[in-house]
Tab-separated table of C-alpha atoms in Angstrom:
chain	number	residue	atom	x	y	z
A	1	ILE	CA	20.156	11.423	-7.522
A	2	GLU	CA	22.805	12.417	-5.197
A	3	ASN	CA	24.793	9.035	-5.418
A	4	LEU	CA	24.908	8.945	-9.186
A	5	ASP	CA	25.342	12.607	-9.806
A	6	ILE	CA	21.847	13.000	-11.851
A	7	ALA	CA	20.796	16.137	-13.051
A	8	ILE	CA	18.144	17.498	-15.665
A	9	GLY	CA	19.603	17.440	-19.263
A	10	ASP	CA	21.876	14.139	-18.603
A	11	THR	CA	21.711	11.165	-20.866
A	12	VAL	CA	21.355	7.971	-18.626
A	13	ALA	CA	21.362	4.371	-18.959
A	14	ILE	CA	18.454	2.680	-17.472
A	15	TYR	CA	17.466	-1.072	-16.739
A	16	LYS	CA	14.367	-2.720	-15.825
A	17	ALA	CA	14.497	-3.594	-12.066
A	18	GLY	CA	12.583	-6.371	-11.085
A	19	ASP	CA	11.586	-6.903	-14.546
A	20	ILE	CA	9.452	-3.669	-14.824
A	21	ILE	CA	10.506	-0.833	-13.014
A	22	PRO	CA	12.904	1.603	-14.922
A	23	ARG	CA	16.200	2.298	-12.927
A	24	VAL	CA	19.119	4.426	-13.613
A	25	LEU	CA	22.183	2.542	-13.821
A	26	LYS	CA	24.732	5.396	-14.629
A	27	VAL	CA	25.021	8.704	-16.498
A	28	LEU	CA	26.418	8.419	-19.779
A	29	HIS	CA	26.740	12.367	-20.646
A	30	ARG	CA	26.352	15.468	-18.506
A	31	PRO	CA	26.043	18.626	-20.725
A	32	PHE	CA	27.459	22.020	-19.602
A	33	ASN	CA	23.865	23.341	-19.165
A	34	ARG	CA	22.568	20.617	-17.061
A	35	VAL	CA	20.341	21.834	-14.142
A	36	LEU	CA	20.767	20.286	-10.629
A	37	ILE	CA	18.108	18.786	-8.785
A	38	PRO	CA	18.063	20.493	-5.311
A	39	GLU	CA	17.001	18.332	-2.364
A	40	PRO	CA	13.695	19.767	-1.020
A	41	THR	CA	13.934	21.283	2.267
A	42	HIS	CA	10.130	22.471	2.724
A	43	CYS	CA	6.913	20.903	1.821
A	44	PRO	CA	5.318	22.388	-1.200
A	45	ILE	CA	2.101	22.207	-0.023
A	46	CYS	CA	2.277	23.818	3.407
A	47	GLY	CA	5.807	25.290	3.379
A	48	GLU	CA	6.814	23.478	6.692
A	49	PRO	CA	10.263	21.746	6.974
A	50	VAL	CA	10.959	18.181	5.444
A	51	ALA	CA	12.590	15.440	7.245
A	52	ARG	CA	13.607	11.672	6.766
A	53	ARG	CA	12.513	8.739	8.804
A	54	SER	CA	14.474	6.192	10.484
A	55	ASN	CA	14.975	2.523	8.863
A	56	VAL	CA	15.221	-0.865	10.474
A	57	GLY	CA	19.046	-0.514	10.841
A	58	GLY	CA	18.683	2.901	12.562
A	59	GLY	CA	19.741	5.161	9.743
A	60	ASP	CA	17.839	7.557	7.548
A	61	THR	CA	15.594	6.447	4.615
A	62	ALA	CA	16.281	7.875	1.270
A	63	ASP	CA	12.690	9.471	1.240
A	64	ILE	CA	11.844	12.705	2.420
A	65	PHE	CA	8.444	13.319	4.081
A	66	CYS	CA	6.679	16.521	5.316
A	67	ASP	CA	7.036	16.598	9.099
A	68	ASN	CA	3.803	18.819	9.536
A	69	ASP	CA	0.799	16.409	10.785
A	70	ASP	CA	-1.453	19.303	9.893
A	71	CYS	CA	-0.345	19.478	6.369
A	72	GLU	CA	-3.507	19.516	4.159
A	73	SER	CA	-2.136	17.195	1.657
A	74	LYS	CA	-0.785	14.666	4.727
A	75	VAL	CA	-4.345	14.824	6.211
A	76	VAL	CA	-6.084	13.514	2.987
A	77	GLY	CA	-3.060	10.804	2.759
A	78	LYS	CA	-3.658	9.684	6.230
A	79	ILE	CA	-7.314	9.256	5.512
A	80	MET	CA	-6.873	7.523	2.127
A	81	ARG	CA	-4.076	5.204	3.904
A	82	TYR	CA	-6.819	4.342	6.481
A	83	LEU	CA	-9.634	3.615	4.013
A	84	ASN	CA	-7.384	1.446	1.769
A	85	SER	CA	-5.565	-0.366	4.576
A	86	LEU	CA	-8.984	-1.311	5.975
A	87	ASP	CA	-10.557	-2.137	2.512
A	88	ILE	CA	-13.297	0.522	3.035
A	89	LYS	CA	-14.794	0.928	-0.683
A	90	GLU	CA	-16.443	3.681	-2.501
A	91	LEU	CA	-14.841	6.648	-1.154
A	92	GLY	CA	-12.073	8.045	-3.484
A	93	ARG	CA	-9.293	10.477	-3.088
A	94	SER	CA	-11.092	13.578	-4.839
A	95	THR	CA	-14.190	13.084	-2.654
A	96	VAL	CA	-11.892	12.996	0.467
A	97	GLU	CA	-10.138	16.145	-0.717
A	98	THR	CA	-13.595	17.740	-1.233
A	99	LEU	CA	-14.608	16.679	2.435
A	100	THR	CA	-11.534	17.851	3.907
A	101	SER	CA	-11.421	21.202	2.092
A	102	GLN	CA	-15.030	21.925	3.079
A	103	GLY	CA	-14.357	20.876	6.674
A	104	ILE	CA	-16.728	18.078	6.918
A	105	ILE	CA	-13.866	15.843	8.092
A	106	ARG	CA	-10.646	16.973	9.385
A	107	ASP	CA	-8.970	13.679	10.445
A	108	ILE	CA	-9.579	9.831	10.532
A	109	PRO	CA	-12.022	9.899	13.217
A	110	ASP	CA	-14.545	11.918	11.576
A	111	LEU	CA	-15.092	9.240	9.069
A	112	TYR	CA	-17.180	7.650	11.534
A	113	LYS	CA	-19.358	10.905	12.048
A	114	LEU	CA	-20.336	10.923	8.593
A	115	THR	CA	-24.095	10.781	7.777
A	116	PRO	CA	-25.785	10.319	4.438
A	117	ASP	CA	-26.656	13.887	4.422
A	118	ASP	CA	-23.038	14.922	4.811
A	119	LEU	CA	-22.261	12.863	1.551
A	120	ALA	CA	-25.125	13.098	-0.877
A	121	ASP	CA	-24.549	16.406	-2.569
A	122	VAL	CA	-20.481	15.935	-2.500
A	123	VAL	CA	-19.192	15.720	-6.121
A	124	SER	CA	-17.333	12.187	-6.340
A	125	ASP	CA	-14.445	10.994	-8.223
A	126	SER	CA	-16.414	10.712	-11.393
A	127	GLY	CA	-17.474	14.264	-11.318
A	128	LYS	CA	-21.074	13.609	-10.334
A	129	LYS	CA	-22.742	14.255	-7.121
A	130	LEU	CA	-22.615	10.866	-4.980
A	131	GLY	CA	-26.367	11.096	-4.444
A	132	ARG	CA	-28.305	9.594	-1.580
A	133	SER	CA	-27.905	5.882	-2.271
A	134	ASN	CA	-23.999	6.080	-2.650
A	135	ALA	CA	-23.847	8.350	0.316
A	136	VAL	CA	-25.638	5.362	2.349
A	137	THR	CA	-23.516	2.638	1.177
A	138	ILE	CA	-20.421	4.819	2.126
A	139	VAL	CA	-21.548	5.394	5.395
A	140	LYS	CA	-22.400	1.716	5.900
A	141	ASN	CA	-19.026	0.560	4.799
A	142	ILE	CA	-17.331	2.764	7.255
A	143	GLN	CA	-19.645	1.516	9.878
A	144	ALA	CA	-19.069	-2.025	9.011
A	145	ARG	CA	-15.240	-1.451	10.017
A	146	ASN	CA	-15.722	-0.304	13.546
A	147	ALA	CA	-14.398	-3.514	15.096
A	148	LEU	CA	-10.746	-3.597	14.688
A	149	THR	CA	-7.813	-5.879	15.925
A	150	LEU	CA	-5.003	-4.038	17.439
A	151	PRO	CA	-2.822	-4.506	14.060
A	152	GLU	CA	-5.760	-3.008	12.014
A	153	LEU	CA	-6.163	-0.037	14.385
A	154	LEU	CA	-2.383	0.836	14.963
A	155	GLY	CA	-1.293	-0.258	11.406
A	156	SER	CA	-3.674	1.927	9.500
A	157	ILE	CA	-3.328	5.413	11.165
A	158	GLY	CA	0.025	6.426	9.571
A	159	VAL	CA	2.578	5.606	12.580
A	160	ASP	CA	6.043	5.806	11.217
A	161	SER	CA	7.548	2.393	10.432
A	162	LEU	CA	4.421	0.553	11.481
A	163	GLY	CA	2.295	-1.050	9.272
A	164	LYS	CA	-0.295	-3.968	10.108
A	165	GLY	CA	2.371	-6.849	9.544
A	166	ARG	CA	4.785	-5.175	11.755
A	167	VAL	CA	2.243	-4.727	14.582
A	168	GLU	CA	1.524	-8.372	14.464
A	169	ASN	CA	5.096	-9.295	14.312
A	170	ILE	CA	5.799	-7.227	17.382
A	171	ILE	CA	3.043	-8.578	19.243
A	172	GLU	CA	4.090	-12.130	18.387
A	173	ALA	CA	7.846	-11.376	19.322
A	174	GLY	CA	6.585	-9.777	22.619
A	175	LYS	CA	5.443	-12.718	23.968
A	176	GLY	CA	2.782	-10.983	26.058
A	177	SER	CA	4.371	-7.866	26.541
A	178	MET	CA	2.888	-5.779	23.717
A	179	ASP	CA	-0.710	-7.420	23.466
A	180	THR	CA	-2.835	-4.478	24.668
A	181	LEU	CA	-3.427	-0.627	23.708
A	182	SER	CA	-1.857	0.240	26.943
A	183	ASP	CA	1.310	-1.653	26.125
A	184	TRP	CA	1.880	0.090	23.042
A	185	LEU	CA	0.880	3.692	24.376
A	186	SER	CA	3.506	2.982	27.253
A	187	PRO	CA	7.133	3.841	26.813
A	188	LYS	CA	8.003	0.083	26.534
A	189	LEU	CA	9.307	0.368	23.261
A	190	THR	CA	11.789	2.817	24.381
A	191	ILE	CA	13.401	0.403	26.371
A	192	ASP	CA	16.416	-1.211	24.303
A	193	THR	CA	15.829	-4.632	25.754
A	194	VAL	CA	12.309	-4.696	24.786
A	195	ALA	CA	12.604	-3.139	21.429
A	196	ALA	CA	15.289	-5.854	20.611
A	197	GLN	CA	13.259	-8.716	21.712
A	198	CYS	CA	10.234	-7.284	19.521
A	199	GLY	CA	12.669	-6.933	16.486
A	200	VAL	CA	12.528	-3.213	16.354
A	201	LYS	CA	15.967	-2.483	18.138
A	202	ASN	CA	16.580	0.594	15.927
A	203	LEU	CA	13.008	1.584	15.559
A	204	GLY	CA	11.363	1.229	18.974
A	205	LYS	CA	12.019	5.000	19.913
A	206	THR	CA	10.810	6.129	16.590
A	207	ILE	CA	7.599	4.195	16.784
A	208	HIS	CA	6.852	5.421	20.292
A	209	LYS	CA	7.476	8.958	19.461
A	210	SER	CA	5.226	8.720	16.262
A	211	LEU	CA	2.589	6.774	17.931
A	212	ALA	CA	2.406	9.460	20.915
A	213	LYS	CA	1.902	12.164	18.127
A	214	LYS	CA	-1.148	10.003	16.891
A	215	LYS	CA	-2.964	9.333	20.089
A	216	HIS	CA	-5.338	11.802	19.411
A	217	ILE	CA	-6.389	9.795	16.694
A	218	ILE	CA	-6.826	6.676	18.737
A	219	ASP	CA	-8.623	8.622	21.139
A	220	GLY	CA	-10.888	10.091	18.544
A	221	LEU	CA	-11.512	6.598	17.133
A	222	LEU	CA	-12.313	4.993	20.244
A	223	ALA	CA	-14.691	8.205	20.941
A	224	ASN	CA	-16.677	7.658	17.911
A	225	GLY	CA	-17.427	4.002	18.318
A	226	VAL	CA	-14.441	2.077	17.258
A	227	LYS	CA	-13.943	-1.034	19.252
A	228	ILE	CA	-10.518	-3.148	19.624
A	229	ILE	CA	-11.401	-6.971	19.383
């Protein structure tokens, strides 16, 4: 939007990027009554300030994120990311929204405290109550994913710039220096030489800072029976 000076009301030329995604090539006409699109400064859900994240090159990404970890929408997003990352089935977004709005779950670790009684009367994504049978299945599916590898654990809790693949790459490149949870929770990645060796020269400090903010999630998961294998 900023680079191409795009506003509401403009006529634009688009093309299919990657054979499918519509992408704006250029603006063909800018009318006098065009409406500028301001860059968001605050989250529309919680009202807290927004921010950008660092990319591999050390610069800012184009994407803008809410910086409040307690934002209701971000909490739902974190939980859905965790469920999808670990392929935990049968628990959809609207159901998670209901569970969080009712205070039944407040963060990722609470998934492992769910019981069939908590879920049976909750309205599912289809608009119907989950029922006892579905509730039992959901609890079983969650508990079946209580033994996680380090990449699965760290790559599924919403740490900035850290997915499962990058965790695996860092562990491999670290050659023994980033093999344990203690290694990851230590300040190792803030050391330039270690970050460079691990292939995250410009991201080490960002990952460490974000991981430190997520430590309560890790602690909660371990306290609720999750094991690292």
